[in-house]
Amino acid sequence: GLEKLDFAASQVSTMKQEIIDLQPELIKSSKETEELQVLVEADALKAKAKQELVAEDEATANKAAEVAGAIKADCEADLAEALPALEAAIEALDTLKPSDISQVKALKNPPAIIKLVMEAVCIMKSIKPERKPDPSGSGKMVEDYWGPSQKLLGDLGFLNSLKSYDKDNIDANVIKKIRDKYKTNPDFDPEKVKSASKACEGLCTWVLAMEVYERVIKVVKPKQAKLAEAEAELAVQMEKLTAKQAELKEVEDALKVLNDQLDEVVTKKKKLEDNLDLCEKKLKRAEQLIGGLGGEKSRWTDICGDLKELYSQTTGNVLIASGIVAYFGPFTVQYRADILRRWCEKCQVEDIRVSGEVSLNTVLGNPIEIRSWMLAGLPADGFSIDNAIISSKSRRWPLMIDPQGQANKWIKNMENQNNLVVVKLNNANFVRSLENAVQFGTPLLLE
């Protein structure tokens, strides 16, 4: 207990010094935290402003993307009408063989439907007709496309010229003639032409496809121009947005670094506050412990001194107690006191430390055991208690001179629960009882 009190007292000064050392660090940490919080708040405002600008640019870019997407979808929807017809025409041309073209070319007097198709092809190719007298005999000159058609069909690159036809720049007069004279003609139908000539079926399909494409592309071209403008505007907006997003990322990265530093400083500050709080609590508890046990400290100090003194006297006390057990049994109270006094004087002469008042009870007595003896009938005087201790500590069986029967009563009460055997010398079974007591370790009282 004294060691704990001394330790607590030493810790009080240590903890006071720790508190003094921690306070400047806590003040410094608090100042750093406040400064970082100001920086974080400022950068957070910058980041928020940048985010708003980026959000505006994103909205503008999204709007431009929506416009471009809508125009593109519109163009694709219009082209969806023309492109399948164009692909079908090219596919029809691919199925034609040179023999099919030669067969048409070899006709001297072709059917009117074949002439009709070839007229349309010549018009698309901007080939002028020949002027011939009217076969009906009207005397007028009429336009005849069959001669130019035969020359056109004789061209080896005829089909390739149709496939590579400049469909995006068809002359307005050409397409007007096609629409006025041929598109509206019920005979100008691939299904009807098919019965007259397979080659002319493909050529009819091609002419109609060119008409559809020209009609659609006239509508689509302005939309494509708008689409190009919208995509250019979108590219500009996206470039601005990318630049501002990069700026925003720089600000956010810097803000993240500051937040990390702030978290580190706040953690350090929290740790300092916890340490300071713990030191203050420990200091308070130590002071309470010292204050509460202040009176005990003086008492424990006195007891400790007494114990140290008693420890130094233990050897002499045990020496005298051993002599009492060995020799004091038959002597009276007065004689015992005289012998004890002379033994103490002899120990002092021999420089053997003993207590001022040595007694057998204080050296070898057990208060609990003595109390149980008294409950069994032992008289409470010191002489009887010393005799009982001598009897319990002796290596030999005691012979008790007991004119009043007090020792006899005490022994019987104390050993009754241990199966005490009581005998006399004139008992017939004296020897047998003695043998059994020795053999089984039971107490025996010889009266």
PDB file of C-alpha atoms in Angstrom, residues 112-117 119-120 176-193 204 207-208 211:
ATOM      1  CA  ALA A 112     -41.785   0.758-127.419  1.00  0.00           C
ATOM      2  CA  ILE A 113     -41.273  -0.063-123.748  1.00  0.00           C
ATOM      3  CA  ILE A 114     -37.585  -0.784-124.382  1.00  0.00           C
ATOM      4  CA  LYS A 115     -37.216   2.488-126.285  1.00  0.00           C
ATOM      5  CA  LEU A 116     -38.942   4.234-123.365  1.00  0.00           C
ATOM      6  CA  VAL A 117     -36.383   2.880-120.879  1.00  0.00           C
ATOM      7  CA  GLU A 119     -34.732   7.235-123.643  1.00  0.00           C
ATOM      8  CA  ALA A 120     -34.761   7.739-119.889  1.00  0.00           C
ATOM      9  CA  LYS A 176     -37.512  17.335-114.365  1.00  0.00           C
ATOM     10  CA  LYS A 177     -37.797  15.460-117.657  1.00  0.00           C
ATOM     11  CA  ILE A 178     -37.591  12.129-115.829  1.00  0.00           C
ATOM     12  CA  ARG A 179     -40.346  13.095-113.453  1.00  0.00           C
ATOM     13  CA  ASP A 180     -42.615  14.716-116.056  1.00  0.00           C
ATOM     14  CA  LYS A 181     -42.405  12.088-118.788  1.00  0.00           C
ATOM     15  CA  TYR A 182     -41.238   8.823-117.269  1.00  0.00           C
ATOM     16  CA  LYS A 183     -41.949   8.747-113.528  1.00  0.00           C
ATOM     17  CA  THR A 184     -45.628   9.380-114.223  1.00  0.00           C
ATOM     18  CA  ASN A 185     -45.768   6.931-117.122  1.00  0.00           C
ATOM     19  CA  PRO A 186     -47.556   3.755-115.998  1.00  0.00           C
ATOM     20  CA  ASP A 187     -45.537   1.716-118.527  1.00  0.00           C
ATOM     21  CA  PHE A 188     -42.286   2.855-116.880  1.00  0.00           C
ATOM     22  CA  ASP A 189     -42.436   0.046-114.325  1.00  0.00           C
ATOM     23  CA  PRO A 190     -39.722  -2.580-113.775  1.00  0.00           C
ATOM     24  CA  GLU A 191     -42.331  -5.337-113.504  1.00  0.00           C
ATOM     25  CA  LYS A 192     -43.777  -4.425-116.945  1.00  0.00           C
ATOM     26  CA  VAL A 193     -40.359  -3.930-118.477  1.00  0.00           C
ATOM     27  CA  CYS A 204     -35.557   1.060-115.333  1.00  0.00           C
ATOM     28  CA  VAL A 207     -33.508   5.404-113.305  1.00  0.00           C
ATOM     29  CA  LEU A 208     -36.285   5.273-110.695  1.00  0.00           C
ATOM     30  CA  GLU A 211     -35.111   9.920-109.136  1.00  0.00           C
TER      31      GLU A 211
END
